[in-house]
GROMACS .gro file of N, CA, C and O in nm:
model
  332
    1GLY      N    1   2.842   9.379   4.546
    1GLY     CA    2   2.854   9.239   4.549
    1GLY      C    3   2.890   9.224   4.708
    1GLY      O    4   2.931   9.303   4.814
    2ASN      N    5   2.809   9.074   4.715
    2ASN     CA    6   2.892   9.072   4.865
    2ASN      C    7   2.924   8.970   4.855
    2ASN      O    8   2.968   8.789   4.754
    3PHE      N    9   3.066   8.884   4.988
    3PHE     CA   10   3.079   8.787   4.967
    3PHE      C   11   3.057   8.723   5.147
    3PHE      O   12   3.198   8.685   5.281
    4PRO      N   13   2.963   8.638   5.152
    4PRO     CA   14   2.940   8.590   5.304
    4PRO      C   15   2.997   8.453   5.300
    4PRO      O   16   3.002   8.371   5.228
    5LEU      N   17   3.099   8.412   5.396
    5LEU     CA   18   3.065   8.234   5.476
    5LEU      C   19   3.138   8.218   5.350
    5LEU      O   20   3.091   8.108   5.294
    6THR      N   21   3.267   8.258   5.327
    6THR     CA   22   3.379   8.189   5.249
    6THR      C   23   3.493   8.125   5.377
    6THR      O   24   3.554   8.209   5.401
    7THR      N   25   3.604   7.978   5.311
    7THR     CA   26   3.636   7.921   5.423
    7THR      C   27   3.778   7.883   5.321
    7THR      O   28   3.716   7.748   5.197
    8ARG      N   29   3.855   7.934   5.329
    8ARG     CA   30   3.946   7.866   5.212
    8ARG      C   31   4.059   7.850   5.277
    8ARG      O   32   4.060   7.911   5.388
    9ILE      N   33   4.191   7.732   5.224
    9ILE     CA   34   4.298   7.655   5.349
    9ILE      C   35   4.368   7.815   5.285
    9ILE      O   36   4.466   7.820   5.445
   10ASP      N   37   4.420   7.841   5.175
   10ASP     CA   38   4.534   7.974   5.146
   10ASP      C   39   4.442   8.001   5.080
   10ASP      O   40   4.455   8.008   4.966
   11GLY      N   41   4.429   8.130   5.106
   11GLY     CA   42   4.359   8.261   4.970
   11GLY      C   43   4.252   8.308   5.026
   11GLY      O   44   4.132   8.236   5.097
   12ALA      N   45   4.214   8.486   5.052
   12ALA     CA   46   4.188   8.548   5.059
   12ALA      C   47   3.989   8.478   5.024
   12ALA      O   48   4.051   8.397   4.847
   13ALA      N   49   3.879   8.570   5.011
   13ALA     CA   50   3.718   8.525   4.952
   13ALA      C   51   3.773   8.548   4.833
   13ALA      O   52   3.758   8.530   4.687
   14VAL      N   53   3.897   8.659   4.781
   14VAL     CA   54   3.894   8.771   4.605
   14VAL      C   55   4.058   8.772   4.618
   14VAL      O   56   4.086   8.852   4.726
   15VAL      N   57   4.075   8.736   4.544
   15VAL     CA   58   4.222   8.710   4.516
   15VAL      C   59   4.292   8.852   4.423
   15VAL      O   60   4.241   8.817   4.302
   16PHE      N   61   4.329   8.938   4.417
   16PHE     CA   62   4.340   9.034   4.296
   16PHE      C   63   4.553   9.034   4.307
   16PHE      O   64   4.636   9.073   4.346
   17GLU      N   65   4.573   8.933   4.147
   17GLU     CA   66   4.624   8.952   4.117
   17GLU      C   67   4.740   8.988   4.028
   17GLU      O   68   4.675   8.944   3.927
   18ASN      N   69   4.869   9.088   4.040
   18ASN     CA   70   4.858   9.182   3.869
   18ASN      C   71   4.730   9.257   3.849
   18ASN      O   72   4.725   9.253   3.684
   19CYS      N   73   4.675   9.321   3.871
   19CYS     CA   74   4.492   9.358   3.828
   19CYS      C   75   4.576   9.526   3.886
   19CYS      O   76   4.618   9.559   3.949
   20GLN      N   77   4.515   9.607   3.828
   20GLN     CA   78   4.557   9.767   3.785
   20GLN      C   79   4.368   9.838   3.839
   20GLN      O   80   4.285   9.775   3.748
   21ASN      N   81   4.425   9.887   3.891
   21ASN     CA   82   4.266  10.029   3.826
   21ASN      C   83   4.102   9.977   3.892
   21ASN      O   84   4.025   9.987   3.831
   22VAL      N   85   4.128   9.861   3.945
   22VAL     CA   86   4.044   9.792   3.974
   22VAL      C   87   3.922   9.902   4.142
   22VAL      O   88   4.033   9.897   4.247
   23HIS      N   89   3.780   9.901   4.169
   23HIS     CA   90   3.665   9.966   4.235
   23HIS      C   91   3.623   9.888   4.242
   23HIS      O   92   3.505   9.731   4.212
   24LEU      N   93   3.619   9.829   4.378
   24LEU     CA   94   3.522   9.732   4.424
   24LEU      C   95   3.362   9.892   4.535
   24LEU      O   96   3.521   9.995   4.572
   25TYR      N   97   3.257   9.921   4.519
   25TYR     CA   98   3.168   9.995   4.553
   25TYR      C   99   3.056   9.899   4.626
   25TYR      O  100   3.030   9.830   4.628
   26ARG      N  101   3.068   9.983   4.809
   26ARG     CA  102   2.965   9.895   4.853
   26ARG      C  103   2.944   9.749   4.868
   26ARG      O  104   2.911   9.707   4.888
   27THR      N  105   3.004   9.684   4.856
   27THR     CA  106   3.105   9.581   4.876
   27THR      C  107   3.099   9.531   4.981
   27THR      O  108   3.183   9.569   5.119
   28THR      N  109   3.004   9.369   5.065
   28THR     CA  110   3.015   9.338   5.191
   28THR      C  111   3.137   9.217   5.179
   28THR      O  112   3.095   9.103   5.117
   29PHE      N  113   3.227   9.223   5.281
   29PHE     CA  114   3.246   9.138   5.335
   29PHE      C  115   3.268   9.061   5.485
   29PHE      O  116   3.297   9.126   5.526
   30GLU      N  117   3.254   8.946   5.480
   30GLU     CA  118   3.197   8.883   5.582
   30GLU      C  119   3.182   8.747   5.615
   30GLU      O  120   3.191   8.681   5.602
   31THR      N  121   3.193   8.743   5.813
   31THR     CA  122   3.307   8.534   5.797
   31THR      C  123   3.382   8.504   5.711
   31THR      O  124   3.338   8.397   5.620
   32ASN      N  125   3.465   8.582   5.631
   32ASN     CA  126   3.568   8.476   5.528
   32ASN      C  127   3.671   8.456   5.603
   32ASN      O  128   3.708   8.557   5.681
   33THR      N  129   3.693   8.344   5.633
   33THR     CA  130   3.861   8.252   5.762
   33THR      C  131   3.950   8.185   5.628
   33THR      O  132   3.897   8.160   5.518
   34VAL      N  133   4.090   8.212   5.641
   34VAL     CA  134   4.213   8.119   5.575
   34VAL      C  135   4.187   8.047   5.680
   34VAL      O  136   4.234   8.142   5.767
   35THR      N  137   4.220   7.925   5.670
   35THR     CA  138   4.291   7.817   5.748
   35THR      C  139   4.393   7.782   5.811
   35THR      O  140   4.466   7.745   5.904
   36ASN      N  141   4.501   7.810   5.668
   36ASN     CA  142   4.589   7.779   5.669
   36ASN      C  143   4.712   7.844   5.736
   36ASN      O  144   4.709   7.984   5.805
   37THR      N  145   4.835   7.824   5.850
   37THR     CA  146   4.885   7.879   5.893
   37THR      C  147   4.927   7.977   5.888
   37THR      O  148   4.957   8.064   5.852
   38ASN      N  149   4.988   7.999   5.684
   38ASN     CA  150   5.044   8.075   5.660
   38ASN      C  151   4.985   8.173   5.515
   38ASN      O  152   5.010   8.281   5.460
   39GLY      N  153   4.814   8.144   5.640
   39GLY     CA  154   4.750   8.200   5.530
   39GLY      C  155   4.727   8.337   5.512
   39GLY      O  156   4.750   8.383   5.582
   40VAL      N  157   4.660   8.459   5.439
   40VAL     CA  158   4.692   8.605   5.450
   40VAL      C  159   4.601   8.669   5.367
   40VAL      O  160   4.473   8.619   5.215
   41GLY      N  161   4.565   8.717   5.466
   41GLY     CA  162   4.367   8.821   5.396
   41GLY      C  163   4.240   8.712   5.372
   41GLY      O  164   4.214   8.665   5.325
   42GLY      N  165   4.165   8.736   5.491
   42GLY     CA  166   4.049   8.707   5.524
   42GLY      C  167   3.941   8.677   5.410
   42GLY      O  168   3.868   8.615   5.310
   43ALA      N  169   3.992   8.788   5.348
   43ALA     CA  170   3.849   8.850   5.303
   43ALA      C  171   3.917   8.971   5.106
   43ALA      O  172   3.820   8.864   5.022
   44ILE      N  173   4.059   8.971   5.095
   44ILE     CA  174   4.037   9.028   4.990
   44ILE      C  175   4.220   9.009   5.005
   44ILE      O  176   4.289   9.010   5.121
   45LYS      N  177   4.338   8.935   4.967
   45LYS     CA  178   4.468   8.955   4.921
   45LYS      C  179   4.517   9.007   4.812
   45LYS      O  180   4.424   8.971   4.663
   46LEU      N  181   4.576   9.089   4.826
   46LEU     CA  182   4.665   9.241   4.734
   46LEU      C  183   4.783   9.168   4.667
   46LEU      O  184   4.908   9.219   4.774
   47ILE      N  185   4.785   9.124   4.537
   47ILE     CA  186   4.914   9.082   4.528
   47ILE      C  187   4.954   9.182   4.354
   47ILE      O  188   4.914   9.152   4.256
   48ASN      N  189   5.102   9.253   4.397
   48ASN     CA  190   5.107   9.341   4.210
   48ASN      C  191   5.014   9.403   4.164
   48ASN      O  192   4.998   9.399   4.085
   49SER      N  193   4.939   9.414   4.251
   49SER     CA  194   4.744   9.535   4.214
   49SER      C  195   4.767   9.643   4.250
   49SER      O  196   4.818   9.713   4.338
   50ARG      N  197   4.630   9.779   4.259
   50ARG     CA  198   4.590   9.865   4.324
   50ARG      C  199   4.432   9.825   4.253
   50ARG      O  200   4.398   9.851   4.176
   51VAL      N  201   4.386   9.908   4.364
   51VAL     CA  202   4.264   9.826   4.427
   51VAL      C  203   4.165  10.027   4.532
   51VAL      O  204   4.270  10.050   4.662
   52THR      N  205   4.108  10.039   4.455
   52THR     CA  206   4.049  10.135   4.518
   52THR      C  207   3.823  10.024   4.606
   52THR      O  208   3.879   9.960   4.518
   53ILE      N  209   3.858  10.065   4.739
   53ILE     CA  210   3.722  10.036   4.779
   53ILE      C  211   3.648  10.175   4.865
   53ILE      O  212   3.741  10.280   4.921
   54SER      N  213   3.522  10.221   4.825
   54SER     CA  214   3.450  10.331   4.820
   54SER      C  215   3.295  10.268   4.885
   54SER      O  216   3.235  10.117   4.862
   55GLY      N  217   3.332  10.251   5.068
   55GLY     CA  218   3.199  10.269   5.089
   55GLY      C  219   3.174  10.098   5.147
   55GLY      O  220   3.071   9.993   5.162
   56GLY      N  221   3.261  10.039   5.209
   56GLY     CA  222   3.247   9.876   5.192
   56GLY      C  223   3.277   9.827   5.290
   56GLY      O  224   3.291   9.997   5.405
   57THR      N  225   3.242   9.695   5.400
   57THR     CA  226   3.184   9.647   5.467
   57THR      C  227   3.262   9.542   5.537
   57THR      O  228   3.230   9.428   5.420
   58PHE      N  229   3.340   9.524   5.670
   58PHE     CA  230   3.405   9.447   5.627
   58PHE      C  231   3.380   9.405   5.822
   58PHE      O  232   3.360   9.406   5.880
   59GLY      N  233   3.314   9.221   5.820
   59GLY     CA  234   3.285   9.178   5.915
   59GLY      C  235   3.366   9.057   5.967
   59GLY      O  236   3.356   8.930   5.888
   60SER      N  237   3.401   9.024   6.158
   60SER     CA  238   3.428   8.881   6.088
   60SER      C  239   3.477   8.801   5.986
   60SER      O  240   3.494   8.650   5.990
   61ASN      N  241   3.554   8.894   5.958
   61ASN     CA  242   3.707   8.768   5.858
   61ASN      C  243   3.839   8.779   5.894
   61ASN      O  244   3.854   8.875   6.058
   62SER      N  245   3.901   8.667   5.926
   62SER     CA  246   4.023   8.598   5.971
   62SER      C  247   4.147   8.566   5.851
   62SER      O  248   4.079   8.503   5.752
   63ALA      N  249   4.255   8.552   5.944
   63ALA     CA  250   4.352   8.480   5.911
   63ALA      C  251   4.480   8.520   5.932
   63ALA      O  252   4.414   8.618   6.073
   64ILE      N  253   4.607   8.474   5.929
   64ILE     CA  254   4.755   8.434   6.126
   64ILE      C  255   4.727   8.630   6.025
   64ILE      O  256   4.789   8.661   6.124
   65ASN      N  257   4.783   8.676   5.893
   65ASN     CA  258   4.824   8.785   5.861
   65ASN      C  259   4.681   8.845   5.801
   65ASN      O  260   4.747   8.811   5.689
   66GLY      N  261   4.726   8.984   5.797
   66GLY     CA  262   4.555   9.055   5.774
   66GLY      C  263   4.440   9.034   5.794
   66GLY      O  264   4.406   8.938   5.655
   67GLY      N  265   4.386   9.023   5.890
   67GLY     CA  266   4.227   8.982   5.879
   67GLY      C  267   4.178   8.966   5.767
   67GLY      O  268   4.118   8.891   5.788
   68ALA      N  269   4.123   9.116   5.736
   68ALA     CA  270   4.020   9.133   5.640
   68ALA      C  271   4.116   9.145   5.538
   68ALA      O  272   4.063   9.086   5.427
   69ILE      N  273   4.197   9.208   5.506
   69ILE     CA  274   4.315   9.200   5.364
   69ILE      C  275   4.502   9.183   5.472
   69ILE      O  276   4.529   9.296   5.527
   70TYR      N  277   4.539   9.192   5.317
   70TYR     CA  278   4.600   9.160   5.234
   70TYR      C  279   4.717   9.215   5.158
   70TYR      O  280   4.652   9.167   5.066
   71VAL      N  281   4.751   9.309   5.249
   71VAL     CA  282   4.880   9.398   5.080
   71VAL      C  283   5.026   9.407   5.055
   71VAL      O  284   5.041   9.384   5.173
   72ASP      N  285   5.025   9.316   4.945
   72ASP     CA  286   5.174   9.266   4.936
   72ASP      C  287   5.290   9.426   4.937
   72ASP      O  288   5.151   9.552   4.890
   73SER      N  289   5.364   9.405   4.965
   73SER     CA  290   5.501   9.571   4.915
   73SER      C  291   5.475   9.588   4.785
   73SER      O  292   5.438   9.785   4.822
   74SER      N  293   5.382   9.567   4.677
   74SER     CA  294   5.486   9.639   4.471
   74SER      C  295   5.334   9.646   4.508
   74SER      O  296   5.242   9.641   4.353
   75SER      N  297   5.176   9.587   4.604
   75SER     CA  298   5.064   9.642   4.567
   75SER      C  299   4.984   9.802   4.623
   75SER      O  300   5.150   9.816   4.669
   76THR      N  301   4.846   9.836   4.595
   76THR     CA  302   4.831  10.009   4.619
   76THR      C  303   4.678   9.935   4.680
   76THR      O  304   4.575   9.953   4.595
   77LEU      N  305   4.685  10.032   4.811
   77LEU     CA  306   4.509  10.062   4.819
   77LEU      C  307   4.461  10.146   4.904
   77LEU      O  308   4.524  10.175   4.938
   78ILE      N  309   4.363  10.178   4.816
   78ILE     CA  310   4.342  10.342   4.851
   78ILE      C  311   4.145  10.316   4.880
   78ILE      O  312   4.096  10.214   4.847
   79ILE      N  313   4.180  10.308   4.990
   79ILE     CA  314   3.981  10.433   5.137
   79ILE      C  315   3.919  10.528   5.103
   79ILE      O  316   4.022  10.498   5.133
   80GLN      N  317   3.803  10.473   5.060
   80GLN     CA  318   3.729  10.641   4.947
   80GLN      C  319   3.617  10.657   5.069
   80GLN      O  320   3.492  10.467   5.066
   81CYS      N  321   3.611  10.642   5.182
   81CYS     CA  322   3.505  10.725   5.242
   81CYS      C  323   3.340  10.775   5.243
   81CYS      O  324   3.357  10.885   5.148
   82ILE      N  325   3.268  10.707   5.187
   82ILE     CA  326   3.129  10.793   5.067
   82ILE      C  327   3.021  10.781   5.257
   82ILE      O  328   3.009  10.784   5.314
   83ASP      N  329   2.961  10.848   5.187
   83ASP     CA  330   2.749  10.934   5.227
   83ASP      C  331   2.702  10.819   5.207
   83ASP      O  332   2.665  10.760   5.105
   0.00000   0.00000   0.00000
């Protein structure tokens, strides 16, 4: 899936809250922006979740904290490189 050019006041292009065993495969996140001064995770925001990203692409995502990805202390993010 692709998530191009998303602008939000508070929150990412995709927010996972209380989600377990989510797998994003070859997903592109480009030019996603959080405009709130307290906003986090321009592309992805994890809250109490477990997410695996395999072969993803991130470009020009922005937020005050976690420009591309924000992971709270109760979440797990696994990044897998694939050919």
